[in-house]
Short mmCIF file of C-alpha atoms in Angstrom, two decimals:
data_model
loop_
_atom_site.label_atom_id
_atom_site.label_comp_id
_atom_site.label_asym_id
_atom_site.label_seq_id
_atom_site.Cartn_x
_atom_site.Cartn_y
_atom_site.Cartn_z
CA MET A 1 4.46 6.89 -64.36
CA ARG A 2 3.09 8.94 -61.59
CA SER A 3 4.61 9.51 -58.17
CA GLY A 4 3.74 11.92 -55.54
CA LYS A 5 3.88 13.55 -51.91
CA GLU A 6 1.00 15.76 -51.91
CA GLY A 7 1.50 15.89 -55.59
CA SER A 8 5.00 16.17 -56.72
CA GLY A 9 8.18 16.53 -55.46
CA ASP A 10 8.51 19.27 -52.75
CA VAL A 11 11.26 20.41 -50.31
CA SER A 12 11.02 17.07 -48.09
CA GLY A 13 11.70 15.22 -51.11
CA ASN A 14 9.09 12.62 -53.07
CA VAL A 15 7.45 9.98 -50.85
CA SER A 16 6.96 7.83 -53.99
CA PHE A 17 10.53 7.55 -54.80
CA ASP A 18 11.53 7.86 -50.97
CA LYS A 19 9.48 5.75 -48.56
CA TYR A 20 7.37 3.93 -50.93
CA LEU A 21 10.02 2.54 -52.89
CA MET A 22 11.92 1.48 -50.18
CA ASN A 23 9.07 -0.06 -48.58
CA PHE A 24 8.36 -1.92 -51.46
CA LEU A 25 12.04 -3.33 -51.54
CA ALA A 26 11.56 -4.24 -47.61
CA ILE A 27 14.35 -2.36 -46.69
CA PRO A 28 14.76 -2.26 -42.89
CA TRP A 29 14.63 0.72 -40.80
CA GLU A 30 17.47 -0.64 -38.43
CA LYS A 31 20.42 -2.92 -38.60
CA ASP A 32 22.38 -4.36 -35.51
CA GLY A 33 20.55 -2.10 -33.28
CA VAL A 34 21.51 0.99 -35.32
CA TYR A 35 18.91 3.33 -37.08
CA TYR A 36 19.53 2.18 -41.07
CA ASP A 37 20.71 4.46 -43.57
CA ARG A 38 18.33 3.26 -46.21
CA TYR A 39 19.21 5.77 -49.10
CA THR A 40 22.18 4.07 -49.36
CA ASP A 41 20.93 0.68 -49.53
CA PRO A 42 22.09 -1.46 -52.29
CA GLU A 43 18.48 -2.35 -53.29
CA TYR A 44 17.35 1.02 -53.10
CA PHE A 45 20.42 2.19 -55.17
CA ARG A 46 19.66 -0.49 -57.99
CA TRP A 47 15.87 0.56 -58.20
CA LEU A 48 16.47 4.29 -58.57
CA LYS A 49 19.04 3.47 -61.33
CA VAL A 50 16.03 1.50 -62.70
CA PHE A 51 13.73 4.55 -62.53
CA ARG A 52 16.34 6.62 -64.14
CA GLN A 53 16.60 4.30 -67.13
CA LEU A 54 13.12 4.46 -67.27
CA GLY A 55 13.29 8.14 -67.42
CA GLU A 56 15.88 7.89 -70.09
CA GLU A 57 13.33 5.74 -72.22
CA GLY A 58 10.95 8.39 -71.79
CA TYR A 59 8.78 6.54 -69.41
CA LEU A 60 8.91 8.98 -66.34
CA ALA A 61 6.55 12.05 -67.04
CA ASN A 62 8.31 15.21 -66.44
CA ASP A 63 5.08 16.65 -64.72
CA ILE A 64 5.88 14.36 -61.92
CA PHE A 65 8.31 16.98 -60.72
CA VAL A 66 6.23 20.00 -61.03
CA ASP A 67 2.09 19.23 -60.79
CA THR A 68 0.28 20.61 -58.09
CA ARG A 69 -2.12 18.51 -55.93
CA THR A 70 -4.95 20.04 -57.77
CA GLN A 71 -3.30 19.04 -60.95
CA MET A 72 -2.61 15.45 -60.11
CA GLU A 73 -6.23 15.03 -58.79
CA GLU A 74 -7.56 16.25 -62.02
CA LYS A 75 -5.46 13.70 -63.83
CA VAL A 76 -6.40 10.59 -61.62
CA ALA A 77 -9.72 11.43 -61.95
CA GLN A 78 -9.47 11.13 -65.75
CA GLY A 79 -7.28 8.06 -65.47
CA ARG A 80 -4.35 9.64 -67.17
CA TYR A 81 -1.54 8.08 -65.46
CA PHE A 82 -0.56 4.70 -66.55
CA CYS A 83 0.72 3.68 -62.86
CA MET A 84 1.45 5.19 -59.69
CA LEU A 85 3.68 4.80 -56.47
CA TYR A 86 0.96 6.44 -54.41
CA GLN A 87 -1.42 6.46 -51.25
CA TYR A 88 -4.67 4.86 -51.97
CA SER A 89 -6.30 7.31 -49.27
CA ASP A 90 -5.33 10.23 -51.32
CA MET A 91 -7.02 9.12 -54.31
CA LEU A 92 -10.39 7.63 -53.26
CA THR A 93 -12.75 10.56 -54.39
CA GLN A 94 -11.18 10.34 -58.03
CA GLN A 95 -11.21 6.45 -57.83
CA LYS A 96 -15.09 7.00 -56.97
CA ILE A 97 -15.37 9.35 -59.98
CA LEU A 98 -13.70 6.83 -62.08
CA TYR A 99 -15.81 3.88 -61.09
CA ALA A 100 -18.91 6.01 -61.35
CA ASN A 101 -18.23 6.80 -65.08
CA ASP A 102 -16.89 3.10 -65.89
CA PRO A 103 -16.65 0.35 -63.32
CA ASP A 104 -13.68 -1.11 -65.53
CA SER A 105 -11.96 2.43 -65.66
CA ILE A 106 -10.44 2.38 -61.82
CA TYR A 107 -7.00 1.82 -60.73
CA MET A 108 -6.19 -1.45 -59.35
CA ALA A 109 -3.20 -2.38 -56.86
CA VAL A 110 -0.64 -4.65 -58.25
CA GLU A 111 2.45 -5.93 -57.08
CA GLY A 112 5.47 -3.33 -57.25
CA PRO A 113 9.31 -3.56 -57.28
CA ARG A 114 10.67 -6.24 -54.96
CA ASN A 115 14.02 -6.66 -53.67
CA ALA A 116 16.44 -9.46 -54.91
CA ASN A 117 15.26 -11.77 -52.38
CA GLY A 118 11.69 -11.27 -53.45
CA ASP A 119 10.56 -10.34 -49.84
CA ASP A 120 7.17 -9.09 -49.23
CA PRO A 121 6.74 -5.28 -49.07
CA LEU A 122 6.34 -3.42 -45.75
CA ARG A 123 3.44 -1.24 -45.40
CA PRO A 124 3.83 0.72 -42.20
CA THR A 125 0.56 1.62 -40.31
CA THR A 126 -0.40 4.82 -38.33
CA THR A 127 2.32 5.54 -35.77
CA ILE A 128 2.65 7.05 -32.25
CA ASN A 129 3.33 10.38 -33.30
CA GLY A 130 0.13 11.18 -35.24
CA TRP A 131 0.31 13.71 -37.92
CA THR A 132 -1.58 16.93 -37.07
CA VAL A 133 -2.62 18.87 -33.87
CA THR A 134 -6.08 20.29 -33.30
CA LEU A 135 -5.95 23.51 -31.15
CA ILE A 136 -8.45 25.58 -29.49
CA SER A 137 -8.04 29.24 -30.19
CA LYS A 138 -6.99 31.57 -27.25
CA ASN A 139 -9.75 33.69 -28.36
CA CYS A 140 -12.48 31.08 -27.83
CA LYS A 141 -15.48 32.63 -25.62
CA HIS A 142 -15.90 29.22 -24.09
CA PRO A 143 -12.89 27.08 -24.20
CA GLU A 144 -14.28 24.58 -21.57
CA ARG A 145 -17.13 23.93 -23.80
CA ALA A 146 -14.72 23.51 -26.74
CA ILE A 147 -12.51 21.11 -24.65
CA ALA A 148 -15.86 19.14 -23.71
CA PHE A 149 -17.10 19.02 -27.53
CA LEU A 150 -13.67 17.61 -28.55
CA ASP A 151 -13.55 15.10 -25.77
CA TYR A 152 -17.06 13.96 -26.86
CA LEU A 153 -16.15 13.50 -30.40
CA MET A 154 -13.02 11.20 -29.34
CA SER A 155 -15.55 9.13 -27.26
CA GLU A 156 -16.99 5.97 -28.50
CA HIS A 157 -20.54 7.43 -29.15
CA GLY A 158 -18.63 10.42 -30.66
CA GLN A 159 -16.64 8.11 -32.84
CA LEU A 160 -19.76 6.46 -34.10
CA LEU A 161 -21.16 9.52 -35.23
CA THR A 162 -17.97 11.00 -36.71
CA TYR A 163 -17.56 7.64 -38.73
CA LEU A 164 -21.42 6.85 -39.45
CA GLY A 165 -23.38 9.69 -38.71
CA VAL A 166 -26.76 9.96 -37.37
CA GLU A 167 -28.98 6.54 -36.54
CA GLY A 168 -32.09 6.82 -38.69
CA VAL A 169 -30.72 9.36 -40.98
CA THR A 170 -27.55 7.83 -42.47
CA TYR A 171 -27.65 4.30 -40.96
CA ASP A 172 -29.87 1.73 -39.14
CA ILE A 173 -29.06 -1.15 -36.42
CA LYS A 174 -29.45 -4.29 -38.19
CA ASP A 175 -28.95 -7.58 -36.16
CA GLY A 176 -27.09 -5.47 -33.34
CA LYS A 177 -24.92 -3.68 -35.86
CA PRO A 178 -24.86 -0.15 -37.58
CA VAL A 179 -25.40 -0.60 -41.24
CA LEU A 180 -25.31 2.46 -43.55
CA ARG A 181 -28.40 2.83 -45.51
CA ASP A 182 -28.12 2.26 -49.08
CA ASN A 183 -29.15 5.67 -50.60
CA ILE A 184 -26.19 7.09 -48.45
CA LYS A 185 -23.73 4.38 -49.34
CA GLN A 186 -24.52 5.30 -53.12
CA ILE A 187 -23.96 9.30 -52.49
CA LEU A 188 -20.73 8.44 -50.51
CA ASP A 189 -19.72 6.08 -53.47
CA THR A 190 -20.24 8.57 -56.25
CA ASP A 191 -20.12 12.08 -55.04
CA ARG A 192 -18.05 12.72 -51.98
CA ALA A 193 -18.28 16.31 -52.12
CA ALA A 194 -22.03 16.14 -51.90
CA TYR A 195 -21.94 13.73 -49.03
CA ASP A 196 -19.77 15.86 -47.02
CA ARG A 197 -21.82 18.94 -47.68
CA GLU A 198 -24.95 17.24 -46.59
CA TYR A 199 -23.78 14.57 -44.00
CA GLY A 200 -20.14 15.16 -43.12
CA ALA A 201 -19.57 11.72 -41.61
CA ASP A 202 -17.29 9.08 -42.74
CA ASP A 203 -14.50 11.14 -40.97
CA ALA A 204 -14.86 14.20 -43.36
CA TYR A 205 -13.57 15.60 -39.98
CA TRP A 206 -10.27 13.43 -40.28
CA MET A 207 -8.36 15.09 -37.77
CA LEU A 208 -10.73 13.87 -35.19
CA GLN A 209 -10.78 9.92 -36.30
CA ASP A 210 -9.74 7.05 -34.16
CA ASN A 211 -9.42 4.41 -36.84
CA VAL A 212 -8.86 1.69 -34.32
CA MET A 213 -11.82 2.52 -32.23
CA GLN A 214 -13.86 2.66 -35.57
CA LEU A 215 -12.98 -1.08 -36.70
CA GLN A 216 -15.86 -2.33 -34.51
CA TRP A 217 -18.39 -0.52 -37.01
CA LYS A 218 -16.34 -1.20 -40.15
CA GLN A 219 -18.48 -1.09 -43.35
CA GLU A 220 -18.15 -3.00 -46.51
CA PRO A 221 -15.92 -1.01 -48.50
CA SER A 222 -16.91 0.65 -51.94
CA PRO A 223 -16.70 -1.74 -55.01
CA ALA A 224 -14.39 1.20 -56.37
CA THR A 225 -11.80 0.76 -53.55
CA ALA A 226 -12.42 -2.58 -51.79
CA GLN A 227 -9.33 -4.02 -53.98
CA LEU A 228 -7.10 -1.51 -52.99
CA GLU A 229 -7.72 -2.07 -49.43
CA GLU A 230 -7.53 -6.01 -49.40
CA TRP A 231 -4.21 -5.83 -51.57
CA GLY A 232 -2.40 -3.79 -48.65
CA ARG A 233 -3.83 -5.25 -45.47
CA LYS A 234 -1.77 -8.32 -45.83
CA TYR A 235 1.53 -6.38 -45.75
CA VAL A 236 0.88 -4.23 -42.88
CA VAL A 237 3.76 -3.88 -40.27
CA TYR A 238 4.08 -1.46 -37.28
CA ASN A 239 6.96 0.56 -37.34
CA GLY A 240 6.28 3.52 -34.87
CA GLN A 241 9.54 3.07 -33.02
CA TYR A 242 11.18 4.45 -36.29
CA ASP A 243 9.19 7.46 -36.59
CA VAL A 244 11.38 10.04 -35.55
CA VAL A 245 10.25 13.68 -34.91
CA PHE A 246 12.83 16.12 -33.60
CA ASP A 247 12.22 19.11 -31.48
CA SER A 248 11.58 22.08 -33.33
CA GLY A 249 14.35 24.39 -33.16
CA SER A 250 17.12 21.81 -32.15
CA LYS A 251 20.45 21.22 -33.43
CA GLU A 252 19.37 17.97 -34.97
CA ALA A 253 15.91 19.19 -36.63
CA SER A 254 18.12 21.86 -38.31
CA GLU A 255 20.40 19.43 -39.92
CA GLU A 256 17.61 16.98 -40.53
CA ASP A 257 15.93 19.80 -42.51
CA LYS A 258 19.02 20.87 -44.59
CA ILE A 259 19.87 17.12 -45.26
CA THR A 260 16.16 16.79 -46.30
CA LYS A 261 16.23 19.64 -48.54
CA LEU A 262 19.46 18.66 -50.26
CA TRP A 263 17.77 15.28 -51.17
CA SER A 264 14.77 16.90 -52.65
CA GLN A 265 17.19 18.67 -54.63
CA THR A 266 19.14 15.64 -55.70
CA LEU A 267 16.27 13.28 -56.39
CA PRO A 268 15.03 14.75 -59.61
CA ALA A 269 18.39 15.23 -60.90
CA LEU A 270 19.24 11.52 -60.26
CA LEU A 271 16.03 10.35 -61.90
CA MET A 272 16.85 12.72 -65.02
CA ALA A 273 20.22 12.03 -65.21
CA PRO A 274 21.40 11.31 -68.68
CA SER A 275 23.67 8.50 -68.01
CA GLU A 276 24.50 5.95 -65.28
CA GLU A 277 27.88 7.39 -64.60
CA GLU A 278 26.18 11.11 -64.05
CA PHE A 279 23.84 9.32 -61.46
CA ASP A 280 27.00 7.76 -59.76
CA THR A 281 28.31 11.28 -59.87
CA LEU A 282 25.49 13.13 -58.39
CA PHE A 283 24.88 10.34 -55.61
CA GLU A 284 28.41 10.66 -54.54
CA GLU A 285 28.19 14.43 -54.08
CA PHE A 286 24.88 14.08 -52.20
CA ILE A 287 26.71 11.73 -49.73
CA GLU A 288 29.65 13.95 -49.17
CA LYS A 289 27.30 17.14 -48.80
CA ARG A 290 25.13 15.10 -46.41
CA ASP A 291 27.96 14.22 -44.37
CA GLU A 292 29.20 18.02 -44.10
CA LEU A 293 25.61 18.77 -43.15
CA GLY A 294 25.51 16.65 -39.95
CA TYR A 295 24.41 13.42 -40.94
CA THR A 296 26.33 11.47 -38.47
CA ASP A 297 24.74 13.37 -35.51
CA VAL A 298 21.49 12.89 -36.95
CA MET A 299 21.68 9.14 -37.42
CA GLU A 300 23.05 9.00 -33.62
CA LYS A 301 20.32 11.03 -32.13
CA LYS A 302 17.97 8.70 -34.23
CA THR A 303 19.12 5.73 -32.96
CA ALA A 304 18.71 6.99 -29.54
CA TYR A 305 15.29 7.90 -29.91
CA MET A 306 14.65 4.65 -31.82
CA ASN A 307 15.90 2.77 -28.63
CA SER A 308 14.01 4.63 -26.10
CA ALA A 309 10.79 4.48 -27.95
CA LYS A 310 11.41 0.76 -28.27
CA GLU A 311 11.50 0.49 -24.23
CA LYS A 312 8.63 2.53 -23.99
CA LEU A 313 6.38 0.33 -26.29
CA GLY A 314 7.92 -3.02 -24.92
CA ILE A 315 9.55 -3.71 -28.24
CA GLN A 316 12.73 -6.06 -28.29
#
């Protein structure tokens, strides 16, 4: 069993046993107009106990708590994990390596845990908060030219270049639509590192991609990854109104950081607990300490943020 957030657990928890498991169980983000405590949801609590039992029976590898991202990628490329709760976008290169060696050796997306009602899982898409920030250094000799360059790359023509490369080199226009050349697609599907060095398209510079704009030029997916993409597409939902990021240095940001760190320390202990009774004791201690760190205040602020975001987005 493999899980991961940038590999294994870290100071922010473990995205597989946190968000991904919750989303498989279709746990809501709000109830009755209030930001919901997903961590104490009965379904989530029940399934954490299932994984604790799997750990007790030897089905959770110890390295899921200690592996670095590099170690994890090496094991994925070798097909050494039996199953994973993981984001397909972060295993594409390794999946293509497996496919190149043996098309029958690739990982396949399958139905995961479901709640007692059998509800479909929730698969959130990109939210309004983004992920990274691209900056121009104050030491830049020609900042206006750098700004103009970034503006161009975010334009429609720039996005076509970022996504598909140069017409006549990496793609051709067929029936009015850009189509990757076969030799380029072959390199892209078998040696991503070589493709990035030689051509640098297909969102190699991912911080400059506009996924929505690029949909108009969408290419046929690699046979190594097509099933992964198709499986998840039917479960996509939008949850940007719940994606709360507190201002750095604020009281609630400090409180949330402390609570998150507490959870990152608690989760491995829960999964490795020798008994269900020990699990219950550890979880009760977590809830008590979490409340002392200001959890009520954090949730009140998240509810206010959520309602403000819903109003701005026109979501009822």
